[in-house]
PDB file of C-alpha atoms in Angstrom:
ATOM      1  CA  MET A   1     -12.503 -19.070 -36.715  1.00 46.00           C
ATOM      2  CA  MET A   2     -12.325 -16.924 -33.599  1.00 52.00           C
ATOM      3  CA  SER A   3     -10.394 -18.289 -30.635  1.00 62.00           C
ATOM      4  CA  SER A   4     -12.259 -19.404 -27.528  1.00 82.00           C
ATOM      5  CA  LEU A   5     -13.236 -16.992 -24.766  1.00 83.00           C
ATOM      6  CA  ARG A   6     -10.805 -18.857 -22.512  1.00 83.00           C
ATOM      7  CA  ALA A   7      -7.916 -18.043 -24.868  1.00 83.00           C
ATOM      8  CA  TRP A   8      -8.883 -14.362 -24.953  1.00 87.00           C
ATOM      9  CA  ILE A   9      -9.000 -14.212 -21.152  1.00 87.00           C
ATOM     10  CA  ILE A  10      -5.656 -15.979 -20.741  1.00 85.00           C
ATOM     11  CA  ALA A  11      -3.965 -13.838 -23.416  1.00 86.00           C
ATOM     12  CA  GLY A  12      -5.228 -10.677 -21.720  1.00 89.00           C
ATOM     13  CA  ARG A  13      -3.939 -11.890 -18.346  1.00 90.00           C
ATOM     14  CA  PHE A  14      -7.145 -10.821 -16.615  1.00 92.00           C
ATOM     15  CA  PHE A  15      -5.750 -12.276 -13.384  1.00 89.00           C
ATOM     16  CA  ALA A  16      -4.061  -8.868 -12.947  1.00 93.00           C
ATOM     17  CA  ALA A  17      -7.429  -7.209 -12.240  1.00 95.00           C
ATOM     18  CA  PRO A  18      -7.176  -7.514  -8.409  1.00 94.00           C
ATOM     19  CA  TRP A  19      -3.696  -5.976  -8.594  1.00 95.00           C
ATOM     20  CA  ILE A  20      -4.900  -2.862 -10.417  1.00 98.00           C
ATOM     21  CA  LEU A  21      -8.082  -2.750  -8.334  1.00 98.00           C
ATOM     22  CA  THR A  22      -6.111  -2.590  -5.075  1.00 98.00           C
ATOM     23  CA  ASN A  23      -3.459  -0.166  -6.349  1.00 98.00           C
ATOM     24  CA  THR A  24      -6.079   2.275  -7.616  1.00 98.00           C
ATOM     25  CA  LEU A  25      -8.018   1.833  -4.362  1.00 98.00           C
ATOM     26  CA  LEU A  26      -5.051   3.132  -2.369  1.00 98.00           C
ATOM     27  CA  GLY A  27      -4.662   6.164  -4.628  1.00 98.00           C
ATOM     28  CA  VAL A  28      -8.325   7.102  -4.379  1.00 98.00           C
ATOM     29  CA  LYS A  29      -8.438   6.453  -0.631  1.00 98.00           C
ATOM     30  CA  LEU A  30      -5.465   8.743   0.087  1.00 98.00           C
ATOM     31  CA  ALA A  31      -7.012  11.481  -2.043  1.00 98.00           C
ATOM     32  CA  GLY A  32     -10.436  11.211  -0.381  1.00 97.00           C
ATOM     33  CA  PHE A  33     -12.418   8.115  -1.261  1.00 97.00           C
ATOM     34  CA  ASP A  34     -14.872   8.370  -4.129  1.00 97.00           C
ATOM     35  CA  LEU A  35     -16.383   5.173  -5.541  1.00 98.00           C
ATOM     36  CA  ASN A  36     -16.946   6.630  -9.011  1.00 98.00           C
ATOM     37  CA  ALA A  37     -13.353   7.866  -9.178  1.00 98.00           C
ATOM     38  CA  TRP A  38     -12.096   4.433  -8.097  1.00 98.00           C
ATOM     39  CA  MET A  39     -14.122   2.600 -10.744  1.00 98.00           C
ATOM     40  CA  LEU A  40     -13.143   5.097 -13.453  1.00 98.00           C
ATOM     41  CA  SER A  41      -9.434   4.987 -12.647  1.00 98.00           C
ATOM     42  CA  PHE A  42      -9.521   1.193 -12.488  1.00 98.00           C
ATOM     43  CA  ALA A  43     -11.316   0.932 -15.836  1.00 98.00           C
ATOM     44  CA  ILE A  44      -8.851   3.266 -17.582  1.00 98.00           C
ATOM     45  CA  VAL A  45      -5.690   1.757 -16.110  1.00 98.00           C
ATOM     46  CA  PHE A  46      -6.840  -1.824 -16.594  1.00 98.00           C
ATOM     47  CA  SER A  47      -7.906  -1.201 -20.200  1.00 98.00           C
ATOM     48  CA  ILE A  48      -4.461   0.156 -21.053  1.00 98.00           C
ATOM     49  CA  LEU A  49      -2.841  -2.729 -19.188  1.00 97.00           C
ATOM     50  CA  LEU A  50      -4.903  -5.249 -21.171  1.00 97.00           C
ATOM     51  CA  SER A  51      -3.731  -3.632 -24.397  1.00 97.00           C
ATOM     52  CA  ALA A  52      -0.146  -4.131 -23.214  1.00 95.00           C
ATOM     53  CA  HIS A  53      -0.813  -7.781 -22.372  1.00 92.00           C
ATOM     54  CA  TYR A  54      -2.279  -8.519 -25.798  1.00 93.00           C
ATOM     55  CA  MET A  55       0.598  -6.694 -27.458  1.00 92.00           C
ATOM     56  CA  ASN A  56       3.008  -8.779 -25.386  1.00 87.00           C
ATOM     57  CA  ALA A  57       1.420 -11.963 -26.766  1.00 81.00           C
ATOM     58  CA  TRP A  58       2.195 -11.171 -30.396  1.00 81.00           C
ATOM     59  CA  ARG A  59       5.447  -9.264 -29.883  1.00 79.00           C
ATOM     60  CA  ASP A  60       6.982 -12.149 -27.888  1.00 75.00           C
ATOM     61  CA  TRP A  61       5.904 -14.509 -30.674  1.00 69.00           C
ATOM     62  CA  VAL A  62       7.461 -12.302 -33.350  1.00 72.00           C
ATOM     63  CA  ARG A  63      10.674 -11.894 -31.350  1.00 68.00           C
ATOM     64  CA  GLY A  64      10.955 -15.643 -30.805  1.00 64.00           C
ATOM     65  CA  LEU A  65      10.552 -15.657 -27.015  1.00 60.00           C
ATOM     66  CA  ASP A  66       7.331 -17.692 -27.059  1.00 58.00           C
ATOM     67  CA  ARG A  67       7.769 -21.104 -28.677  1.00 59.00           C
ATOM     68  CA  LEU A  68       6.443 -24.595 -28.035  1.00 56.00           C
ATOM     69  CA  GLU A  69       9.963 -25.723 -27.212  1.00 53.00           C
ATOM     70  CA  GLU A  70      12.698 -23.671 -25.549  1.00 53.00           C
ATOM     71  CA  GLY A  71      10.337 -20.760 -25.139  1.00 50.00           C
ATOM     72  CA  SER A  72       9.002 -18.863 -22.119  1.00 53.00           C
ATOM     73  CA  LYS A  73       7.565 -21.266 -19.560  1.00 57.00           C
ATOM     74  CA  ALA A  74       3.892 -21.236 -18.654  1.00 57.00           C
ATOM     75  CA  LYS A  75       3.497 -19.459 -15.303  1.00 59.00           C
ATOM     76  CA  PRO A  76       1.455 -20.880 -12.402  1.00 56.00           C
ATOM     77  CA  TYR A  77      -1.140 -18.128 -12.934  1.00 57.00           C
ATOM     78  CA  THR A  78      -1.195 -17.935 -16.747  1.00 61.00           C
ATOM     79  CA  ALA A  79      -0.262 -19.973 -19.821  1.00 57.00           C
ATOM     80  CA  ALA A  80      -0.426 -16.959 -22.144  1.00 61.00           C
ATOM     81  CA  SER A  81       3.045 -17.576 -23.571  1.00 69.00           C
ATOM     82  CA  GLN A  82       1.869 -20.824 -25.158  1.00 68.00           C
ATOM     83  CA  LEU A  83      -1.391 -19.669 -26.779  1.00 73.00           C
ATOM     84  CA  ILE A  84      -0.064 -18.441 -30.133  1.00 71.00           C
ATOM     85  CA  PRO A  85       2.563 -21.213 -30.475  1.00 70.00           C
ATOM     86  CA  LYS A  86      -0.190 -23.815 -29.960  1.00 73.00           C
ATOM     87  CA  GLY A  87      -2.559 -22.091 -32.388  1.00 74.00           C
ATOM     88  CA  GLU A  88      -5.140 -21.341 -29.715  1.00 77.00           C
ATOM     89  CA  PHE A  89      -4.861 -17.590 -30.343  1.00 82.00           C
ATOM     90  CA  THR A  90      -3.755 -15.638 -33.408  1.00 86.00           C
ATOM     91  CA  VAL A  91      -1.501 -12.645 -33.985  1.00 83.00           C
ATOM     92  CA  ALA A  92      -4.378 -10.861 -35.764  1.00 89.00           C
ATOM     93  CA  GLU A  93      -6.622 -11.293 -32.729  1.00 91.00           C
ATOM     94  CA  ALA A  94      -3.875 -10.051 -30.422  1.00 89.00           C
ATOM     95  CA  LYS A  95      -3.357  -6.952 -32.573  1.00 93.00           C
ATOM     96  CA  ALA A  96      -7.092  -6.220 -32.675  1.00 95.00           C
ATOM     97  CA  ALA A  97      -7.379  -6.582 -28.903  1.00 95.00           C
ATOM     98  CA  THR A  98      -4.345  -4.332 -28.395  1.00 96.00           C
ATOM     99  CA  VAL A  99      -5.899  -1.499 -30.373  1.00 97.00           C
ATOM    100  CA  GLY A 100      -9.396  -2.076 -29.023  1.00 98.00           C
ATOM    101  CA  TRP A 101      -8.502  -1.952 -25.327  1.00 98.00           C
ATOM    102  CA  LEU A 102      -6.217   1.032 -25.833  1.00 98.00           C
ATOM    103  CA  LEU A 103      -9.049   2.952 -27.508  1.00 98.00           C
ATOM    104  CA  ILE A 104     -11.416   2.015 -24.678  1.00 98.00           C
ATOM    105  CA  GLY A 105      -9.002   3.348 -22.067  1.00 98.00           C
ATOM    106  CA  VAL A 106      -8.373   6.595 -23.919  1.00 98.00           C
ATOM    107  CA  GLY A 107     -12.078   6.992 -24.667  1.00 98.00           C
ATOM    108  CA  LEU A 108     -13.029   6.630 -21.003  1.00 98.00           C
ATOM    109  CA  PHE A 109     -10.466   9.252 -20.082  1.00 98.00           C
ATOM    110  CA  ILE A 110     -11.680  11.725 -22.709  1.00 98.00           C
ATOM    111  CA  ILE A 111     -15.339  11.340 -21.738  1.00 98.00           C
ATOM    112  CA  PHE A 112     -15.206  11.083 -17.942  1.00 98.00           C
ATOM    113  CA  ALA A 113     -11.839  12.038 -16.434  1.00 98.00           C
ATOM    114  CA  PRO A 114     -10.739  15.544 -15.377  1.00 98.00           C
ATOM    115  CA  LYS A 115      -8.310  17.057 -17.888  1.00 98.00           C
ATOM    116  CA  ARG A 116      -5.392  18.595 -16.030  1.00 98.00           C
ATOM    117  CA  VAL A 117      -1.671  18.536 -16.618  1.00 98.00           C
ATOM    118  CA  ASP A 118      -1.124  15.759 -14.075  1.00 98.00           C
ATOM    119  CA  THR A 119      -3.946  13.495 -15.269  1.00 98.00           C
ATOM    120  CA  ILE A 120      -2.922  13.857 -18.917  1.00 98.00           C
ATOM    121  CA  ALA A 121       0.767  13.303 -18.105  1.00 98.00           C
ATOM    122  CA  LEU A 122       0.003  10.133 -16.141  1.00 98.00           C
ATOM    123  CA  LEU A 123      -2.264   8.837 -18.909  1.00 98.00           C
ATOM    124  CA  LEU A 124       0.507   9.403 -21.458  1.00 98.00           C
ATOM    125  CA  LEU A 125       2.985   7.695 -19.143  1.00 98.00           C
ATOM    126  CA  GLY A 126       0.748   4.639 -18.991  1.00 98.00           C
ATOM    127  CA  ILE A 127       0.325   4.543 -22.766  1.00 98.00           C
ATOM    128  CA  PHE A 128       4.068   4.969 -23.295  1.00 98.00           C
ATOM    129  CA  VAL A 129       4.944   2.087 -20.966  1.00 97.00           C
ATOM    130  CA  ALA A 130       2.215  -0.159 -22.405  1.00 96.00           C
ATOM    131  CA  THR A 131       3.286   0.350 -26.016  1.00 96.00           C
ATOM    132  CA  THR A 132       7.061   0.281 -25.547  1.00 95.00           C
ATOM    133  CA  TYR A 133       7.539  -2.447 -22.934  1.00 93.00           C
ATOM    134  CA  HIS A 134       7.962  -5.219 -25.490  1.00 88.00           C
ATOM    135  CA  ASP A 135      10.451  -3.521 -27.794  1.00 88.00           C
ATOM    136  CA  LEU A 136      12.198  -1.090 -25.442  1.00 91.00           C
ATOM    137  CA  PHE A 137      12.054  -2.052 -21.763  1.00 92.00           C
ATOM    138  CA  LYS A 138      12.048  -5.864 -22.037  1.00 85.00           C
ATOM    139  CA  PRO A 139      14.905  -6.286 -24.564  1.00 84.00           C
ATOM    140  CA  LYS A 140      17.106  -3.974 -22.481  1.00 87.00           C
ATOM    141  CA  GLY A 141      16.392  -5.919 -19.291  1.00 84.00           C
ATOM    142  CA  LEU A 142      14.373  -3.055 -17.817  1.00 91.00           C
ATOM    143  CA  GLY A 143      11.098  -4.866 -17.237  1.00 91.00           C
ATOM    144  CA  GLU A 144      11.165  -3.940 -13.544  1.00 94.00           C
ATOM    145  CA  VAL A 145      11.238  -0.252 -14.501  1.00 95.00           C
ATOM    146  CA  ALA A 146       8.226  -0.697 -16.780  1.00 96.00           C
ATOM    147  CA  LEU A 147       6.176  -2.423 -14.080  1.00 96.00           C
ATOM    148  CA  PHE A 148       7.260   0.124 -11.484  1.00 97.00           C
ATOM    149  CA  LEU A 149       5.968   2.931 -13.696  1.00 97.00           C
ATOM    150  CA  GLY A 150       2.858   1.220 -15.028  1.00 96.00           C
ATOM    151  CA  HIS A 151       1.391  -1.303 -12.607  1.00 96.00           C
ATOM    152  CA  GLY A 152       2.458   0.351  -9.353  1.00 97.00           C
ATOM    153  CA  PHE A 153       3.420   4.027  -9.442  1.00 98.00           C
ATOM    154  CA  GLY A 154       1.267   4.958 -12.423  1.00 98.00           C
ATOM    155  CA  ALA A 155      -1.856   3.106 -11.282  1.00 98.00           C
ATOM    156  CA  CYS A 156      -1.802   4.589  -7.782  1.00 98.00           C
ATOM    157  CA  THR A 157      -0.942   8.176  -8.731  1.00 98.00           C
ATOM    158  CA  PHE A 158      -3.385   8.232 -11.653  1.00 98.00           C
ATOM    159  CA  ALA A 159      -6.223   7.138  -9.363  1.00 98.00           C
ATOM    160  CA  TYR A 160      -5.215   9.838  -6.887  1.00 98.00           C
ATOM    161  CA  SER A 161      -5.222  12.447  -9.670  1.00 98.00           C
ATOM    162  CA  ILE A 162      -8.794  11.552 -10.660  1.00 98.00           C
ATOM    163  CA  VAL A 163      -9.900  12.834  -7.230  1.00 98.00           C
ATOM    164  CA  LYS A 164      -7.517  15.765  -6.790  1.00 98.00           C
ATOM    165  CA  PRO A 165      -4.168  17.093  -8.071  1.00 98.00           C
ATOM    166  CA  ILE A 166      -1.065  15.020  -7.357  1.00 98.00           C
ATOM    167  CA  THR A 167       0.778  15.617  -4.071  1.00 98.00           C
ATOM    168  CA  VAL A 168       3.935  14.197  -2.486  1.00 98.00           C
ATOM    169  CA  GLU A 169       1.692  11.750  -0.617  1.00 98.00           C
ATOM    170  CA  ALA A 170       0.571  10.235  -3.918  1.00 98.00           C
ATOM    171  CA  VAL A 171       4.146  10.029  -5.212  1.00 98.00           C
ATOM    172  CA  VAL A 172       5.527   8.193  -2.167  1.00 98.00           C
ATOM    173  CA  ALA A 173       2.572   5.782  -2.034  1.00 98.00           C
ATOM    174  CA  GLY A 174       3.000   5.106  -5.740  1.00 98.00           C
ATOM    175  CA  THR A 175       6.713   4.510  -5.166  1.00 98.00           C
ATOM    176  CA  LEU A 176       6.000   1.762  -2.630  1.00 98.00           C
ATOM    177  CA  LEU A 177       3.536   0.024  -4.936  1.00 98.00           C
ATOM    178  CA  GLY A 178       5.940   0.480  -7.835  1.00 98.00           C
ATOM    179  CA  MET A 179       8.644  -1.329  -5.887  1.00 98.00           C
ATOM    180  CA  TRP A 180       6.229  -4.184  -5.246  1.00 98.00           C
ATOM    181  CA  ALA A 181       5.512  -4.378  -8.968  1.00 97.00           C
ATOM    182  CA  GLY A 182       9.193  -4.382  -9.891  1.00 95.00           C
ATOM    183  CA  MET A 183       9.967  -7.096  -7.338  1.00 95.00           C
ATOM    184  CA  MET A 184       7.113  -9.259  -8.578  1.00 94.00           C
ATOM    185  CA  TYR A 185       8.391  -8.935 -12.138  1.00 92.00           C
ATOM    186  CA  THR A 186      11.784 -10.279 -11.092  1.00 91.00           C
ATOM    187  CA  ILE A 187      10.126 -13.274  -9.417  1.00 91.00           C
ATOM    188  CA  ASP A 188       7.916 -13.798 -12.469  1.00 86.00           C
ATOM    189  CA  GLN A 189      10.966 -13.867 -14.754  1.00 84.00           C
ATOM    190  CA  TRP A 190      12.892 -16.299 -12.537  1.00 82.00           C
ATOM    191  CA  GLN A 191      11.642 -19.283 -14.551  1.00 74.00           C
ATOM    192  CA  ASP A 192      12.694 -17.692 -17.834  1.00 68.00           C
ATOM    193  CA  VAL A 193      16.337 -16.964 -16.998  1.00 64.00           C
ATOM    194  CA  GLU A 194      17.673 -19.596 -19.399  1.00 54.00           C
ATOM    195  CA  THR A 195      15.234 -18.651 -22.177  1.00 55.00           C
ATOM    196  CA  ASP A 196      16.011 -14.946 -21.819  1.00 55.00           C
ATOM    197  CA  PHE A 197      19.746 -15.661 -21.770  1.00 48.00           C
ATOM    198  CA  ALA A 198      19.447 -17.574 -25.055  1.00 48.00           C
ATOM    199  CA  LYS A 199      17.742 -14.515 -26.557  1.00 55.00           C
ATOM    200  CA  ARG A 200      20.424 -12.213 -25.072  1.00 53.00           C
ATOM    201  CA  VAL A 201      17.989 -10.610 -22.621  1.00 59.00           C
ATOM    202  CA  LYS A 202      19.979 -10.151 -19.424  1.00 61.00           C
ATOM    203  CA  ASN A 203      17.318  -8.887 -17.037  1.00 71.00           C
ATOM    204  CA  PHE A 204      17.595  -8.433 -13.277  1.00 75.00           C
ATOM    205  CA  ALA A 205      16.335 -11.971 -12.606  1.00 76.00           C
ATOM    206  CA  TYR A 206      19.207 -13.261 -14.745  1.00 73.00           C
ATOM    207  CA  ILE A 207      21.744 -11.194 -12.801  1.00 76.00           C
ATOM    208  CA  VAL A 208      20.420 -12.361  -9.433  1.00 75.00           C
ATOM    209  CA  ALA A 209      20.170 -16.013 -10.472  1.00 72.00           C
ATOM    210  CA  ARG A 210      23.695 -16.006 -11.928  1.00 72.00           C
ATOM    211  CA  ALA A 211      24.967 -14.615  -8.615  1.00 73.00           C
ATOM    212  CA  ASN A 212      23.655 -17.838  -7.013  1.00 80.00           C
ATOM    213  CA  MET A 213      21.281 -15.886  -4.772  1.00 86.00           C
ATOM    214  CA  ARG A 214      18.371 -17.927  -3.506  1.00 90.00           C
ATOM    215  CA  ILE A 215      15.053 -16.466  -4.571  1.00 92.00           C
ATOM    216  CA  SER A 216      13.925 -16.331  -0.930  1.00 95.00           C
ATOM    217  CA  LEU A 217      16.898 -14.121  -0.071  1.00 94.00           C
ATOM    218  CA  PHE A 218      16.035 -11.761  -2.919  1.00 94.00           C
ATOM    219  CA  TYR A 219      12.386 -11.677  -1.800  1.00 97.00           C
ATOM    220  CA  TYR A 220      13.266 -10.975   1.850  1.00 97.00           C
ATOM    221  CA  PHE A 221      15.694  -8.232   0.834  1.00 96.00           C
ATOM    222  CA  ALA A 222      13.145  -6.544  -1.441  1.00 97.00           C
ATOM    223  CA  VAL A 223      10.300  -6.744   1.103  1.00 98.00           C
ATOM    224  CA  THR A 224      12.584  -5.385   3.841  1.00 98.00           C
ATOM    225  CA  ALA A 225      13.548  -2.462   1.597  1.00 98.00           C
ATOM    226  CA  ILE A 226       9.889  -1.643   0.886  1.00 98.00           C
ATOM    227  CA  ILE A 227       8.868  -1.811   4.551  1.00 98.00           C
ATOM    228  CA  THR A 228      11.874   0.297   5.592  1.00 98.00           C
ATOM    229  CA  MET A 229      10.989   2.957   3.027  1.00 98.00           C
ATOM    230  CA  HIS A 230       7.368   2.826   4.197  1.00 98.00           C
ATOM    231  CA  PHE A 231       8.406   3.495   7.812  1.00 98.00           C
ATOM    232  CA  GLY A 232      10.664   6.296   6.611  1.00 98.00           C
ATOM    233  CA  PHE A 233       7.851   7.987   4.688  1.00 98.00           C
ATOM    234  CA  VAL A 234       5.599   7.791   7.769  1.00 98.00           C
ATOM    235  CA  LEU A 235       8.296   9.217  10.057  1.00 98.00           C
ATOM    236  CA  MET A 236       8.763  12.117   7.621  1.00 98.00           C
ATOM    237  CA  GLY A 237       5.016  12.795   7.728  1.00 98.00           C
ATOM    238  CA  LEU A 238       4.533  11.911   4.056  1.00 98.00           C
ATOM    239  CA  LEU A 239       2.124   9.027   4.727  1.00 98.00           C
ATOM    240  CA  PRO A 240      -0.421   8.505   7.534  1.00 97.00           C
ATOM    241  CA  THR A 241       0.583   6.224  10.394  1.00 98.00           C
ATOM    242  CA  THR A 242      -2.566   4.201   9.692  1.00 97.00           C
ATOM    243  CA  THR A 243      -0.892   2.831   6.565  1.00 98.00           C
ATOM    244  CA  LEU A 244       1.520   0.847   8.775  1.00 98.00           C
ATOM    245  CA  LYS A 245      -1.094  -1.871   9.305  1.00 98.00           C
ATOM    246  CA  THR A 246       0.918  -3.631   6.596  1.00 98.00           C
ATOM    247  CA  ILE A 247       3.231  -5.023   9.293  1.00 97.00           C
ATOM    248  CA  LEU A 248       0.475  -7.561   9.930  1.00 98.00           C
ATOM    249  CA  LEU A 249       1.671  -9.218   6.715  1.00 98.00           C
ATOM    250  CA  LEU A 250       5.140 -10.057   8.080  1.00 98.00           C
ATOM    251  CA  PRO A 251       4.264 -13.725   8.858  1.00 98.00           C
ATOM    252  CA  LEU A 252       2.883 -14.094   5.326  1.00 98.00           C
ATOM    253  CA  PHE A 253       6.076 -12.642   3.857  1.00 98.00           C
ATOM    254  CA  HIS A 254       8.221 -15.069   5.844  1.00 97.00           C
ATOM    255  CA  PHE A 255       6.142 -18.059   4.740  1.00 97.00           C
ATOM    256  CA  THR A 256       6.239 -16.850   1.120  1.00 98.00           C
ATOM    257  CA  GLY A 257      10.033 -16.842   1.063  1.00 97.00           C
ATOM    258  CA  VAL A 258      10.140 -20.455   2.257  1.00 96.00           C
ATOM    259  CA  LEU A 259       7.645 -21.515  -0.411  1.00 97.00           C
ATOM    260  CA  LEU A 260       9.573 -19.737  -3.167  1.00 95.00           C
ATOM    261  CA  ASP A 261      12.601 -21.897  -2.403  1.00 93.00           C
ATOM    262  CA  TYR A 262      10.852 -25.223  -1.965  1.00 94.00           C
ATOM    263  CA  HIS A 263       7.580 -24.959  -3.910  1.00 93.00           C
ATOM    264  CA  PHE A 264       8.060 -22.149  -6.411  1.00 91.00           C
ATOM    265  CA  GLU A 265       4.584 -22.082  -7.939  1.00 90.00           C
ATOM    266  CA  LYS A 266       2.815 -21.870  -4.586  1.00 94.00           C
ATOM    267  CA  GLY A 267       5.379 -19.284  -3.484  1.00 96.00           C
ATOM    268  CA  VAL A 268       4.539 -17.106  -6.479  1.00 94.00           C
ATOM    269  CA  MET A 269       0.835 -17.282  -5.650  1.00 93.00           C
ATOM    270  CA  MET A 270       1.554 -16.284  -2.050  1.00 96.00           C
ATOM    271  CA  ALA A 271       3.771 -13.425  -3.243  1.00 96.00           C
ATOM    272  CA  LEU A 272       0.895 -12.189  -5.406  1.00 95.00           C
ATOM    273  CA  LEU A 273      -1.447 -12.382  -2.429  1.00 96.00           C
ATOM    274  CA  GLY A 274       0.935 -10.349  -0.277  1.00 98.00           C
ATOM    275  CA  MET A 275       1.318  -7.752  -3.005  1.00 97.00           C
ATOM    276  CA  TRP A 276      -2.456  -7.381  -3.307  1.00 97.00           C
ATOM    277  CA  LEU A 277      -3.021  -7.194   0.452  1.00 98.00           C
ATOM    278  CA  TYR A 278      -0.351  -4.522   1.015  1.00 98.00           C
ATOM    279  CA  PRO A 279      -2.285  -1.605  -0.576  1.00 98.00           C
ATOM    280  CA  ILE A 280      -5.533  -2.853   0.929  1.00 98.00           C
ATOM    281  CA  LEU A 281      -4.125  -2.630   4.459  1.00 98.00           C
ATOM    282  CA  MET A 282      -2.644   0.771   3.651  1.00 98.00           C
ATOM    283  CA  ALA A 283      -6.078   1.949   2.502  1.00 98.00           C
ATOM    284  CA  ILE A 284      -8.370   0.664   5.255  1.00 95.00           C
TER     285      ILE A 284
END
């Protein structure tokens, strides 16, 4: 019997759609806004991301990270880690969805996207990260690198390349969004430090937590680094000054840090909101 639509949506982590939508928006906007290019880049990137999410569901089950007891904790925005252990989703369904969404993404690229060296290279980068995250990046504690390359840098630069060839402007914008993605991954993994340690996965969240650093301090440090780099890129003439509207988010960032310390789940939701709003303010 096929699992419920709810289980398929949770396993695919469709909540990430606004993230990819905003990151691709910035890439297309910097290149010269084109609605069709935005929708195409979003569809391709999100399809490949969904394939990675479904693969994550069955690979974490196989590797023993997702269990009913002593497994990865359900996050405030998804309970995907508990679907297969509870029998609400199957490994076979996860494998089928992995292949299906990957083929959709590649098919859209072949039919509609411009075929240049940069577009093909960025597509291959996305596929590489999506298919190796679970058995290469994650076990080595390099999840932040995978999200930097896939969710942030890759999404933004690929969208830019759909409109015109990659420039330094696209690279630096993608770098900022990549840093946001890497930071969010560390926060996401904060709850799983003990589980990951038991499985000998010493990721960055584990290192920071074991150093007795408060999560708010880590968040403030990371946000400050991103904003400082952003100002630097603008001063060097690599990004337009109009992208600095992001400073309007400073009160939100401060409030988010407080929530992360005292009400973690609400803090995570606020951190997600700030991450989504950052490229929007850069784009408008």
